[in-house]
XYZ file of C-alpha atoms in Angstrom:
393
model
C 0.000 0.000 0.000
C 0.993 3.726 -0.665
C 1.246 5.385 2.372
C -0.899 9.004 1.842
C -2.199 11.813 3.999
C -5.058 14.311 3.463
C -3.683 17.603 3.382
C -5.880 20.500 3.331
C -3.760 22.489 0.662
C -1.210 25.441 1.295
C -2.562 26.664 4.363
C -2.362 23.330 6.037
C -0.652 24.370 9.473
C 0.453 20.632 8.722
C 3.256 21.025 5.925
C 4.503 18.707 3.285
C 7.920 19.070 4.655
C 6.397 17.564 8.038
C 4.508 14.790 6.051
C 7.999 13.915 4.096
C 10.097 13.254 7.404
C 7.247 11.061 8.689
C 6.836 8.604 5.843
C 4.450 9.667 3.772
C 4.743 8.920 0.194
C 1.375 10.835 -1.449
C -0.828 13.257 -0.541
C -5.031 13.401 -0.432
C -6.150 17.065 -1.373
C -8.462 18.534 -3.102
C -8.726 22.622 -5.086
C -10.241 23.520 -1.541
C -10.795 27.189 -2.519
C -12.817 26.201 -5.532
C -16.440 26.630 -5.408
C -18.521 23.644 -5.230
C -19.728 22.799 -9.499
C -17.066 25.285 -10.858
C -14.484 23.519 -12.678
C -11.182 22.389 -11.725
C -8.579 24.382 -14.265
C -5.764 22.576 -15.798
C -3.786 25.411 -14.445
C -4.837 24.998 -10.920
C -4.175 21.356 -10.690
C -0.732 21.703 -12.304
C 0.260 24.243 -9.988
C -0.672 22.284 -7.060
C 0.872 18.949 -8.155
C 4.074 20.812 -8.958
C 4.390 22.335 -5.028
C 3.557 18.704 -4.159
C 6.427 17.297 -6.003
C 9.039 20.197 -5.261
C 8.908 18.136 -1.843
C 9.164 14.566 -3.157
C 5.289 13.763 -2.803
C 3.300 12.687 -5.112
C -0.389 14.085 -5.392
C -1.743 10.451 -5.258
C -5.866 10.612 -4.729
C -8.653 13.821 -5.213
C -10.451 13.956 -2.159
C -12.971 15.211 -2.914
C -14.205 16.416 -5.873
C -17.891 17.333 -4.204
C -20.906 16.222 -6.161
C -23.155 18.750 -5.825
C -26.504 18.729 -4.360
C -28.505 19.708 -7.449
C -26.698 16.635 -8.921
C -27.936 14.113 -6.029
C -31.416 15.406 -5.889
C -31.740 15.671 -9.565
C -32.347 19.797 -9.550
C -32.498 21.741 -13.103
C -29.115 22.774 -12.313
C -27.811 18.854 -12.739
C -27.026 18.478 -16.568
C -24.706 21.984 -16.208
C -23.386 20.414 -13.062
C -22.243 17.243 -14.129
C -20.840 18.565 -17.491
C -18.611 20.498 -15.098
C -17.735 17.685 -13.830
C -16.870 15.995 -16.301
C -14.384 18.969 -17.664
C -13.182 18.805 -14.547
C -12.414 15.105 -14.095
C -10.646 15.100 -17.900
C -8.253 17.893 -16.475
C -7.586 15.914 -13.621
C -6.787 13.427 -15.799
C -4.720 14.912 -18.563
C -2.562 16.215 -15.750
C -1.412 12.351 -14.290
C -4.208 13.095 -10.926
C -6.267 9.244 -12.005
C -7.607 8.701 -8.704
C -11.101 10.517 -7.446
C -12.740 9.801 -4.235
C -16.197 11.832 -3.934
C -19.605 10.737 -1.639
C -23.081 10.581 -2.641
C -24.574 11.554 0.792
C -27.054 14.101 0.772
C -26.784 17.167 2.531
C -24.907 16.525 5.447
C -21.387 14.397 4.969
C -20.001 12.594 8.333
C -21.976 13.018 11.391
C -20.440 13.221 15.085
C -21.732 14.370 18.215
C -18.781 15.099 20.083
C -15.340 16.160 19.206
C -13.485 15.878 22.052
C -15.000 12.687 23.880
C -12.138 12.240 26.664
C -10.535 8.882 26.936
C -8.745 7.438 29.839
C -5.066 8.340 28.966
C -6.284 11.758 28.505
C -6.198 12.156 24.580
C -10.384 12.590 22.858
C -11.508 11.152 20.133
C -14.504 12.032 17.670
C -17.932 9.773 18.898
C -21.554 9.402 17.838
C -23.738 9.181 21.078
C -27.480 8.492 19.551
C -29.662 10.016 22.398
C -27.925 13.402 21.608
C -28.393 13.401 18.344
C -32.216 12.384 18.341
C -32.512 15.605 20.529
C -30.571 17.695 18.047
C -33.075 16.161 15.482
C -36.303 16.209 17.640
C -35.501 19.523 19.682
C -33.355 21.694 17.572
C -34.347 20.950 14.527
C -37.846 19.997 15.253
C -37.991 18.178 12.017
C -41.737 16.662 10.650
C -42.585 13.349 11.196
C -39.092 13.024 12.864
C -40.518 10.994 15.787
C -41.280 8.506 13.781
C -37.676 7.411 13.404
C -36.893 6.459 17.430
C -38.076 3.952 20.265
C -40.230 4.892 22.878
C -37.046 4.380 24.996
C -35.283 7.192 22.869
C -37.863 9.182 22.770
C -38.258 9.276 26.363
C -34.539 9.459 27.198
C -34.592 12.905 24.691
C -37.622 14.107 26.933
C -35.573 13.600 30.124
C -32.184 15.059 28.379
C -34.453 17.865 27.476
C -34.797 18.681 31.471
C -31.362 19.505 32.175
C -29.736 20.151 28.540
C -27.754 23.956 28.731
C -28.155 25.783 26.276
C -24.382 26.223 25.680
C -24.675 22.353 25.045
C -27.239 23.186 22.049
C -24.724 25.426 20.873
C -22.074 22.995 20.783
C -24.346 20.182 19.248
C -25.735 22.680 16.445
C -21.726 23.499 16.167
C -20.727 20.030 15.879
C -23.336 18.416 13.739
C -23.481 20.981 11.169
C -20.719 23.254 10.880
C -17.305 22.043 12.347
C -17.735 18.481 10.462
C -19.447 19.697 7.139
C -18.077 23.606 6.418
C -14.452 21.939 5.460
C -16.025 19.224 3.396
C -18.860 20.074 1.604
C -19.341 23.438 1.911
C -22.629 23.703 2.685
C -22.936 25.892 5.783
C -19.542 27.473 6.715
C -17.794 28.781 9.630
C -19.877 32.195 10.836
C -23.302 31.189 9.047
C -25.445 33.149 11.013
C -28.149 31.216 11.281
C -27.113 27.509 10.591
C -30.218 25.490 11.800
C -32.482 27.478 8.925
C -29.891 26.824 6.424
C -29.750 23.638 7.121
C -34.089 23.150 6.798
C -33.390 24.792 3.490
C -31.098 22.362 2.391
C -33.194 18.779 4.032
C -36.323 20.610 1.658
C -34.727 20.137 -1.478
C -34.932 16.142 -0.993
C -38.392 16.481 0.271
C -40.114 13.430 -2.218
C -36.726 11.652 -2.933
C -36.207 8.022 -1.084
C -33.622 5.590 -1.675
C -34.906 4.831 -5.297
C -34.989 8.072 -6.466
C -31.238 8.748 -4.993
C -29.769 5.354 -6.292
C -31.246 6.446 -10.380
C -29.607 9.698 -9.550
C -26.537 8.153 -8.702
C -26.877 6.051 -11.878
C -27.333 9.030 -13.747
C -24.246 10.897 -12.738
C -21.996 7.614 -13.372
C -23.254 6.928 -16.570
C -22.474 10.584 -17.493
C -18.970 10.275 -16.410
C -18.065 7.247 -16.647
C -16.386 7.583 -20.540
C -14.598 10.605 -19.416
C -12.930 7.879 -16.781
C -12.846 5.821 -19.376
C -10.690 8.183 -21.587
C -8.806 9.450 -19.278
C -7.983 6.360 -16.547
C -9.516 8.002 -13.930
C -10.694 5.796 -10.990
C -13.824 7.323 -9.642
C -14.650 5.658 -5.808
C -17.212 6.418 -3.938
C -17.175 6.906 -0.152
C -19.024 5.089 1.733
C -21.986 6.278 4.260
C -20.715 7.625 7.644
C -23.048 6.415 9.750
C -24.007 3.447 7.652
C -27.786 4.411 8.522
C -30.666 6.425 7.463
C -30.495 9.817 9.216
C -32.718 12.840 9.408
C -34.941 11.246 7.095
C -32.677 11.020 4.152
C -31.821 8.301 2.457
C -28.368 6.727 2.264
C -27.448 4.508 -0.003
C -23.742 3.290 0.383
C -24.219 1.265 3.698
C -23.579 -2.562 3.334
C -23.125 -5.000 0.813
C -25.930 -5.186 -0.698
C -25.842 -1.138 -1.332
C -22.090 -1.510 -2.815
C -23.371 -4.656 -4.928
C -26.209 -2.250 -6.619
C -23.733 0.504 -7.251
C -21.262 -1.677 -8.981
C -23.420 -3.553 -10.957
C -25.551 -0.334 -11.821
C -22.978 0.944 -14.050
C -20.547 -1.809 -14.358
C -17.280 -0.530 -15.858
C -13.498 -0.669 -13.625
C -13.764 3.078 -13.474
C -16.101 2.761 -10.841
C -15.452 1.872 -8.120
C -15.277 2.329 -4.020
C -12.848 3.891 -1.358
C -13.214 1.106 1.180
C -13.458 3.277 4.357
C -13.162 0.947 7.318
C -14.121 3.425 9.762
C -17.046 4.119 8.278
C -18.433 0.456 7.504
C -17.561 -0.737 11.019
C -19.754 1.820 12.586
C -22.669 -0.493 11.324
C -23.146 -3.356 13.364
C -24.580 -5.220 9.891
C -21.151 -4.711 8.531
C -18.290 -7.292 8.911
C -15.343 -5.395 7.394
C -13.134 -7.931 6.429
C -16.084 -10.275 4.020
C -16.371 -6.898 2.520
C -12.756 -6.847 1.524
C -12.816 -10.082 0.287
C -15.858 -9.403 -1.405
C -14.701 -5.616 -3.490
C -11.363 -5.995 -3.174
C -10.975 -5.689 -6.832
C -13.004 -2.810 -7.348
C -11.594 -0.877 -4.107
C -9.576 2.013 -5.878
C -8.837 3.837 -2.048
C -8.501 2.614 1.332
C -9.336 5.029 4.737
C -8.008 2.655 7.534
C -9.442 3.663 10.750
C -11.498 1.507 13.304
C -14.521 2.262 15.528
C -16.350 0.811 18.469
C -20.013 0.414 19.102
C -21.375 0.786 22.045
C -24.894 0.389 24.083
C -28.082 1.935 22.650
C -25.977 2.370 18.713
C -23.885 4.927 20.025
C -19.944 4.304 18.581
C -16.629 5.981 19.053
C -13.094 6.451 16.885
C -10.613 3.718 18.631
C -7.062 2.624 18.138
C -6.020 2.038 14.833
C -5.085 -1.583 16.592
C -8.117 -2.641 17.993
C -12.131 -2.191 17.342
C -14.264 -3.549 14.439
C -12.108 -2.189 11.641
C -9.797 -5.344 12.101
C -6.925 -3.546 9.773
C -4.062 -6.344 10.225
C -6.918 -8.499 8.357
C -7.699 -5.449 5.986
C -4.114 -5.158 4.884
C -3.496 -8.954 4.228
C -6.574 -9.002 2.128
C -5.244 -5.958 0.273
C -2.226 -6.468 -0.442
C -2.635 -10.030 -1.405
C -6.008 -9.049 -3.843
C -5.241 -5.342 -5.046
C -1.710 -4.767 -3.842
C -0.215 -0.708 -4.504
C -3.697 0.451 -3.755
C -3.111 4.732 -1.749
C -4.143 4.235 2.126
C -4.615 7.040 4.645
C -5.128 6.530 8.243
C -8.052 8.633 9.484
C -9.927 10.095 11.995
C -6.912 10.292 14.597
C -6.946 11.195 17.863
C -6.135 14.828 19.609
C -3.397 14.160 21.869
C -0.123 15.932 23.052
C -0.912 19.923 22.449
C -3.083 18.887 18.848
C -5.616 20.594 20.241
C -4.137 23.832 20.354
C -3.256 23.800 16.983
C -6.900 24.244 15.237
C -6.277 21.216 13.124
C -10.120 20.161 11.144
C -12.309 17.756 13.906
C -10.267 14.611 13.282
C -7.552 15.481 11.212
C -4.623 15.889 13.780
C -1.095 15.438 13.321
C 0.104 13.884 16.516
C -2.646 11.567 16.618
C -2.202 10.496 12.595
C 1.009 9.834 13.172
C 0.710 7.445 15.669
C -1.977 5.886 13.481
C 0.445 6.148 10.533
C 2.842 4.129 12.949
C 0.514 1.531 13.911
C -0.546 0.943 10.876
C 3.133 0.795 9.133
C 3.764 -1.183 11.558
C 0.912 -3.885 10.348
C 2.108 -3.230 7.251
C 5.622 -4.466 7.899
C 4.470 -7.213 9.128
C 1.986 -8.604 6.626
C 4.839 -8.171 3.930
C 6.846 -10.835 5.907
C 4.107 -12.828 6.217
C 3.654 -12.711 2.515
C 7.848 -13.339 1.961
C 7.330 -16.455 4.227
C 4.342 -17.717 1.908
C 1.729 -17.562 5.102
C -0.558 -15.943 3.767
């Protein structure tokens, strides 16, 4: 495996020199000050692969290239969008960048609660707690029909949260769920929107009348679109999976388990498209073993994320070490390396530990707690390849 970081670009308080005398080999970045839909110029990728390889990097995956919204809902805006797209994707490609990882979640990317949940050796990590966010979604948002979607048990342990709840603690939540873990992403709501909870009703309206089916055809219809640029160019287009595997907020999601990858890579069936096998994500879903899914799309896996979760009581989960939880990454990497060896990997989702959080690093992209990930998981790495020398695997 190629070991790559994401790097948020030139203003990265994390620099490439940094990245170099750790071990990294590529880097995971993105045209961050583009506007979502506008295209990508030939000029503006060249000039950032060329500061990438004045330090001996390698720009090795696009992450992301956003989709936008008028694309996943199927808005009047989508042909112009996706013809963007498309220019966009050729000029990646004409300029050596063949690797794409995007997401097809709508409206809100990956969802957190907390992110600075304290463990015991004093370092936090990012974590989902279940009865919070059914009170951001019952309380704060005060979406319709939203009840519908939670036990009796939930909705009474929301009712008896509501009693004591601060409102600095609504803040925070609001904070969390929409802004600090989407602005960087997506670009949906940014830092200093105003008022984020309306903004974010706007944007949960547009999919009013859209359910899975509806979402999987527009999915269809973007790949099919694209998919001969790929083909001309030898761009690998993977798609991200869901993060929480689950329905939330009464949208549909669609890249959850195996039967949702199945669909999408039989829907348009061509090499080009394919998935960025995100451990982190897929473990957070109990129905999710990760390692049959390896075995199972290891060949069409263009992108690994290797980070590992925990689940807790009541579907509540948490970021863990890179060495333990349901990711099981020793067995990821053996199946990898044996079934689609070379593929880029990035650790994710590390924790904040040893002055990280002083550094205003994005929610769970620090550099002390990646590179101990990066460690661990070089570490696995080293070891599999003996296996593999030995013939035991």
């Amino acid at each position: 495996m190629e070991k790559t970081w994401r790097w948020f670009g030139k203003k990265d308080p994390i620099t490439l020199s940094m990245l170099r005398q750790i071990g990294v080999e590529g880097i995971v970045t993105a045209l961050h000050e583009v506007p979502n839909g506008e295209i990508w110029t030939v000029e503006a990728i060249q000039d950032l692969k060329a500061y990438i390889e004045s330090y001996g990097l390698r720009w090795s995956v696009v992450e992301s290239l956003p989709v936008c919204e008028a694309i996943k809902y199927g808005g009047p805006q989508r042909n112009r969008l996706i013809e963007n797209y498309k220019t966009s994707l050729a000029n990646l490609g004409m300029c050596g960048v063949k690797t794409v990882c995007y997401n097809f979640m709508p409206v809100i990317d990956w969802i957190r609660t907390d992110l600075h949940y304290a463990l015991p050796d004093g370092s936090t990590s990012l974590y989902f707690n279940r009865i919070r966010f059914a009170y951001f979604d019952l309380k704060i948002l005060r979406r319709e029909g939203a009840e519908q979607d939670y036990t009796p048990e939930e909705l009474q342990e929301v009712a008896e949260l509501d009693q004591h709840i601060t409102a600095a603690e609504k803040a925070e939540l609001i904070d969390t769920i929409i802004v600090k873990t989407q602005g960087f992403i997506d670009g949906n709501i940014q830092e200093g929107e105003p008022y984020p909870v309306r903004k974010f009703r706007e944007l949960l309206a547009l999919y009013k009348g859209i359910d899975r089916q509806r979402l999987r055809e527009n999915l269809r219809t973007f790949l099919e679109a694209v998919m001969p640029v790929c083909d001309t160019y030898g761009v690998n287009l993977c798609i991200h999976p869901d993060d929480p595997p689950f329905q939330v907020l009464g949208l549909p999601r669609i890249v959850t388990d195996e039967p949702d990858i199945e669909w999408l890579l039989q829907a348009v069936d061509n090499p080009h498209n394919g998935l960025t096998f995100c451990a982190g994500s897929l473990s957070s879903g109990s129905q999710n073993d990760t390692r049959e899914l390896a075995h199972r799309f290891a060949r069409r896996t263009h992108f690994v994320h290797l980070r590992s979760t925990e689940i807790l009581p009541r579907g509540d989960f948490r970021e863990t070490s890179h060495l333990a939880g349901r990711g099981q990454l020793l067995d990821l990497i053996r199946i990898f390396e044996k079934e689609n060896p070379g593929l880029p990997m990035r650790v994710d989702h590390g924790r904040t530990m040893l002055g990280d959080e002083k550094e205003g690093y994005n929610p769970g992209y620090s550099f002390h707690g990646r590179m101990l990930a990066l460690a661990q998981v070089e570490g696995m790495m080293a070891a599999v390849r003996d296996e593999m020398k030995r013939g035991l695997i």
